[in-house]
Short mmCIF file of C-alpha atoms in Angstrom, two decimals:
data_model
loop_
_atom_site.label_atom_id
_atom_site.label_comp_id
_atom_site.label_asym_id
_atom_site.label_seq_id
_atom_site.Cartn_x
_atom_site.Cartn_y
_atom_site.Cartn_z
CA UNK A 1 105.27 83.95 133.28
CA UNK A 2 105.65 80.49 132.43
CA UNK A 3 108.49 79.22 132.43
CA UNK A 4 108.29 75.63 130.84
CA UNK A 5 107.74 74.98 127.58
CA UNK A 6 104.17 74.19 125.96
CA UNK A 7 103.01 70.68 124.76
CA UNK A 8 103.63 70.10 120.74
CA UNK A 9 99.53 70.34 121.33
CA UNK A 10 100.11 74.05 121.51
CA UNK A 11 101.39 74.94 118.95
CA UNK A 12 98.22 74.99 116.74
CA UNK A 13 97.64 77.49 119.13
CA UNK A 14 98.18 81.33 118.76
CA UNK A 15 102.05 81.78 120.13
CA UNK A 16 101.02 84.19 122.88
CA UNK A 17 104.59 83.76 123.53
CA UNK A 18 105.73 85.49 120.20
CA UNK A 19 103.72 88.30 121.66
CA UNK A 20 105.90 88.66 124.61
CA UNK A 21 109.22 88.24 122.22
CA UNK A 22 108.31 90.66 119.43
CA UNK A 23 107.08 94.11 122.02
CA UNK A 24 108.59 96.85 122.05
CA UNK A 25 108.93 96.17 126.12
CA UNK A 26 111.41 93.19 125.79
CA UNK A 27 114.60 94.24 127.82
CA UNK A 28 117.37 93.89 124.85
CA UNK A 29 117.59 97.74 124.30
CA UNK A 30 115.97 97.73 120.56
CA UNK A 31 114.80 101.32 121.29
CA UNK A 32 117.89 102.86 120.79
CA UNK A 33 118.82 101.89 117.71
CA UNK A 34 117.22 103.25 114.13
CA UNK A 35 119.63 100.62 112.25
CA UNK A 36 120.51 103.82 109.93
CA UNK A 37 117.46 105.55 109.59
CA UNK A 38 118.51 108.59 111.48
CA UNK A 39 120.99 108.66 109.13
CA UNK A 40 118.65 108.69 106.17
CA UNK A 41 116.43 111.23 107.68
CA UNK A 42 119.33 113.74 108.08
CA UNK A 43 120.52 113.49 104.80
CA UNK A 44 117.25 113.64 103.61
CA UNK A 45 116.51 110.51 101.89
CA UNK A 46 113.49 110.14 104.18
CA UNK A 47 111.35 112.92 104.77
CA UNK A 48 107.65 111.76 105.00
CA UNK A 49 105.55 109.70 105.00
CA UNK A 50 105.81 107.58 101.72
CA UNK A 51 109.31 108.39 101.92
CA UNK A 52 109.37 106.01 105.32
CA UNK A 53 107.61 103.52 104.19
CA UNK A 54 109.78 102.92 100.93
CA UNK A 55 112.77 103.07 103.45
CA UNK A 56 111.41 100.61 106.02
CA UNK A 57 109.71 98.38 103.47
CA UNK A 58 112.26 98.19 101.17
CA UNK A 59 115.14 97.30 103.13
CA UNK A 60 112.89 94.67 105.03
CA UNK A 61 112.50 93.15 101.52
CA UNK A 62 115.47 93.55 99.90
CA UNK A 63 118.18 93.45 103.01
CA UNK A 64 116.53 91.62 106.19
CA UNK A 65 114.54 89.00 104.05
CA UNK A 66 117.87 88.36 101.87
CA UNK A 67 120.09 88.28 105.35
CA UNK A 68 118.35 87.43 108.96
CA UNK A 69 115.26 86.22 107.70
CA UNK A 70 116.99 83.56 105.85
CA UNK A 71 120.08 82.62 107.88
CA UNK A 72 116.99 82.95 110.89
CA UNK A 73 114.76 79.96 109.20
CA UNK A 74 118.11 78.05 109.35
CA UNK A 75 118.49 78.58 112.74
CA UNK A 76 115.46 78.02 113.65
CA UNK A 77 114.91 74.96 111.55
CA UNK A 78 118.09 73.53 112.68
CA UNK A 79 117.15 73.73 116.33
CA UNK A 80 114.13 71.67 115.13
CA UNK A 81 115.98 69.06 113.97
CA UNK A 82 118.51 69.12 117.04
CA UNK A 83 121.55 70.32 114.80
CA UNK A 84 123.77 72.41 116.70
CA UNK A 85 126.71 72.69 114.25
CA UNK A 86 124.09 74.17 111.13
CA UNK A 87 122.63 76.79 113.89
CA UNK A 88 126.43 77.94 114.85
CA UNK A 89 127.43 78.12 111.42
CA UNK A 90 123.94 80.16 110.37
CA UNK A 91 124.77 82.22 112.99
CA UNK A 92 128.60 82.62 112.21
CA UNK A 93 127.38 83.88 108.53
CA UNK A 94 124.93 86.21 109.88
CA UNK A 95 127.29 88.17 112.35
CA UNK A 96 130.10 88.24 109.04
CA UNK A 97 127.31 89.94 107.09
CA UNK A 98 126.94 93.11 109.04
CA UNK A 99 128.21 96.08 106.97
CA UNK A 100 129.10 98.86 108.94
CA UNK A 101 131.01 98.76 112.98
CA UNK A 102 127.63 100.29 114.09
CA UNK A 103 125.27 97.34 112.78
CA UNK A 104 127.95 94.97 114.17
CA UNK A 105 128.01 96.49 117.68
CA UNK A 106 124.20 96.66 118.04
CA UNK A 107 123.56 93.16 116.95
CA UNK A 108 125.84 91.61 119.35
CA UNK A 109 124.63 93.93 121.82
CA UNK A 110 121.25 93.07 121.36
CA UNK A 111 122.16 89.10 121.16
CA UNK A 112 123.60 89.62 124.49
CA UNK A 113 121.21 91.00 126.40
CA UNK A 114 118.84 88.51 125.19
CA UNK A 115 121.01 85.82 125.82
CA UNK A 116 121.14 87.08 129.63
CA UNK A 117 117.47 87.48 129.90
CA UNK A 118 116.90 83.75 128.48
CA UNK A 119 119.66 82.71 131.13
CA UNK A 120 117.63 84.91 133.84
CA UNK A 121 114.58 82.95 132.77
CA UNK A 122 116.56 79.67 133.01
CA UNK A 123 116.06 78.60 129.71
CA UNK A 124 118.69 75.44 129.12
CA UNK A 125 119.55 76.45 125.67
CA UNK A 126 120.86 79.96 127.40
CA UNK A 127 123.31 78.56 129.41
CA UNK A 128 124.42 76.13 127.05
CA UNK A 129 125.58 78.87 124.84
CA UNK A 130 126.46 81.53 127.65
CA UNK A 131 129.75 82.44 126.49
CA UNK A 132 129.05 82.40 122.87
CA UNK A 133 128.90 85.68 120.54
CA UNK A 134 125.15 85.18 119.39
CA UNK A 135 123.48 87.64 117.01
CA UNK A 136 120.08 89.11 117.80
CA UNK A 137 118.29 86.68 115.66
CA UNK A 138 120.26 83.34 116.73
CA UNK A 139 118.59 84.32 120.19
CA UNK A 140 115.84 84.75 119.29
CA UNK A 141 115.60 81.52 117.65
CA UNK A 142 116.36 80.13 120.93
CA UNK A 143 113.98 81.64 122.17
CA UNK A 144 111.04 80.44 120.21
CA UNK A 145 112.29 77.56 120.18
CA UNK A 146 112.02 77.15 123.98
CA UNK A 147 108.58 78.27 123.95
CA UNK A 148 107.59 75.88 121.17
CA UNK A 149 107.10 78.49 118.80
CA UNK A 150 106.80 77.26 115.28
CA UNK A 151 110.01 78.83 112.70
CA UNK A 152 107.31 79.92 110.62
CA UNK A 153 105.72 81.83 113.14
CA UNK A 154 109.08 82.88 115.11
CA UNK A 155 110.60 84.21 111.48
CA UNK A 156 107.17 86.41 110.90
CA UNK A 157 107.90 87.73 114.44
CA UNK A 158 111.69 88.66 113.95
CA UNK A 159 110.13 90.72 110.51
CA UNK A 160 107.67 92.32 112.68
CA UNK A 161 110.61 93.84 115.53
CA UNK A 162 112.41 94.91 112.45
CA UNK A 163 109.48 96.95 110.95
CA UNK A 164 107.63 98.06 114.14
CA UNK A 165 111.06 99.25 115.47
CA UNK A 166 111.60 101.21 112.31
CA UNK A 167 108.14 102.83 112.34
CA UNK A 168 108.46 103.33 115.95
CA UNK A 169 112.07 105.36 114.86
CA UNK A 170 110.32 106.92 111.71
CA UNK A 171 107.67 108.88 114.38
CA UNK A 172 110.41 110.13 116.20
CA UNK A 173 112.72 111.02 113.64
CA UNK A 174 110.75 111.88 110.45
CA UNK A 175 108.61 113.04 112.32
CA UNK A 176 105.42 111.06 111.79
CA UNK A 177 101.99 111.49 113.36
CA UNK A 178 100.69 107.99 115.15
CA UNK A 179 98.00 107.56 112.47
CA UNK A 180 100.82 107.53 109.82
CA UNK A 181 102.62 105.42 111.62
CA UNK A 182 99.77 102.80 112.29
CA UNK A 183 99.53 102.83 108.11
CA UNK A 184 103.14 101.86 107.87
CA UNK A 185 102.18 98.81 110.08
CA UNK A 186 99.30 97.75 108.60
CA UNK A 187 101.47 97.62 105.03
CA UNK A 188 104.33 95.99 106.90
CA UNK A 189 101.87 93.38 107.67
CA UNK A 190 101.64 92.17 104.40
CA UNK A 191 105.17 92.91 103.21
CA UNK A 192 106.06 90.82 106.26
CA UNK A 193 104.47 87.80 104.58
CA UNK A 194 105.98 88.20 101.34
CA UNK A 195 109.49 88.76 103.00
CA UNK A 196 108.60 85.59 104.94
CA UNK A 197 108.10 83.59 102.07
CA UNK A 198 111.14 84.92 100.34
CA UNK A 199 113.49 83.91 103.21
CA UNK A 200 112.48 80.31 103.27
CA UNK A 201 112.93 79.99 99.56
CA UNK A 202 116.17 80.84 99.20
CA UNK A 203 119.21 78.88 98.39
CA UNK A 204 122.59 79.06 100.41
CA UNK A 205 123.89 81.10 97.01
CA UNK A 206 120.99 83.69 97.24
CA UNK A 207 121.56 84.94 100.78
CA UNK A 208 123.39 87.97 100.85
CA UNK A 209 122.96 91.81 101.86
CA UNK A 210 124.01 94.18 99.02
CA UNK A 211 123.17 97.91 100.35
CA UNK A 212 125.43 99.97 99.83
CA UNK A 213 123.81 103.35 100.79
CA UNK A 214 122.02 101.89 103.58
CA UNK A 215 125.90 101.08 104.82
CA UNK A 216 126.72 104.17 104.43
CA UNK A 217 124.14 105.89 106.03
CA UNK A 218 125.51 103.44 109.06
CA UNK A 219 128.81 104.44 108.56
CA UNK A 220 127.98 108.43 108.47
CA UNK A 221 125.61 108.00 111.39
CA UNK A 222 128.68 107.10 113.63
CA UNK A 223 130.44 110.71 112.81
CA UNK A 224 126.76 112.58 112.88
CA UNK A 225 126.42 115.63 115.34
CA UNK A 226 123.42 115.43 116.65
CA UNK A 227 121.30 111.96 116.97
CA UNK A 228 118.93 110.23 118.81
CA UNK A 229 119.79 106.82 118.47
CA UNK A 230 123.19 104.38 119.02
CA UNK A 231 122.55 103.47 114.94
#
């Protein structure tokens, strides 16, 4: 793998990079969490198919569009313009924002481990903040940023982990047949684009994460007998 960043003459380019960040395969431990589905699925709130994707696609909309996607583009746009103070204080509001101890503990864990692989990788911007309590997406703006990734591009790709890790969670859980699941993505797809565009328009007033019953479902999950996943 490459390990020095592309040419600004790249970045036209298709980010084969983002392909790398966004898989399933990237070491940060994203397959053990459900981020409260498994809750939702044992108390019957999800239960097929159309069920799953009103979960997935409405919380992408209405909770990670409001919340990462839009304290994300400030991180990543802030990186951009070589402000280090705007990213820490993005990501300062995005770690206060998690609702339950669960979604706390598997966002830092998750920033973490990415932060270690960057550092692994030597990417500068690792070490400079080695030490720091990063959220998921405040590495992974990092990360794109290394690799010249455009914010536009980078934000799409932090949507697409969110969905594809649900789905992935929904075929387990639900359970779900492949096919469905490939339907759910195809639907993300778009949905992705309109949460996209949502984050980046939003004031600083606008961002927030109002779920209560997804927080709960997070909160039961901790207490639940039997599960699959960490949250």
């Amino acid at each position: 793998m490459d390990d020095v960043p592309a040419s600004d003459s790249d970045r036209a380019q298709f980010p084969l990079h983002l392909l790398r960040l966004v898989s399933q395969g990237l070491p940060v431990g994203g397959f053990s969490y459900s981020r409260g589905l498994e809750a939702a699925v044992h108390a019957s709130w999800v239960t097929d198919e159309a069920s799953a994707r009103d979960w997935i696609l409405g919380t992408l909309k209405a909770n990670v569009a409001q919340l990462d996607g839009a304290l994300f583009w400030r991180m990543a746009t802030a990186l951009e313009d070589g402000e280090q103070e705007r990213f820490r204080a993005a990501n300062a509001w995005l770690a206060a924002g998690r609702e339950s101890r669960e979604f706390q503990r598997e966002d830092r864990r998750q920033g973490e481990a990415l932060l270690r692989l960057l550092a692994e990788l030597d990417v500068p911007a690792a070490r400079q903040h080695a030490g720091h309590a990063l959220t998921f997406a405040a590495a992974f703006a990092l990360a794109g940023h290394h690799w010249r990734i455009a914010p536009d591009a980078a934000l799409k790709g932090l949507l697409w982990v969110y969905a594809e890790g649900q789905v992935t969670a929904a075929i387990k859980l639900v359970p779900l047949g492949h096919t469905a699941g490939q339907r759910l993505l195809i639907e993300a797809a778009t949905a992705i684009d309109e949460a996209a565009s949502r984050a980046r328009s939003l004031r600083d007033d606008e961002i927030g994460n109002l779920a209560p019953a997804l927080a709960m479902a997070s909160a039961w999950h901790e207490t639940q007998y039997s599960r699959l996943f960490q949250s």
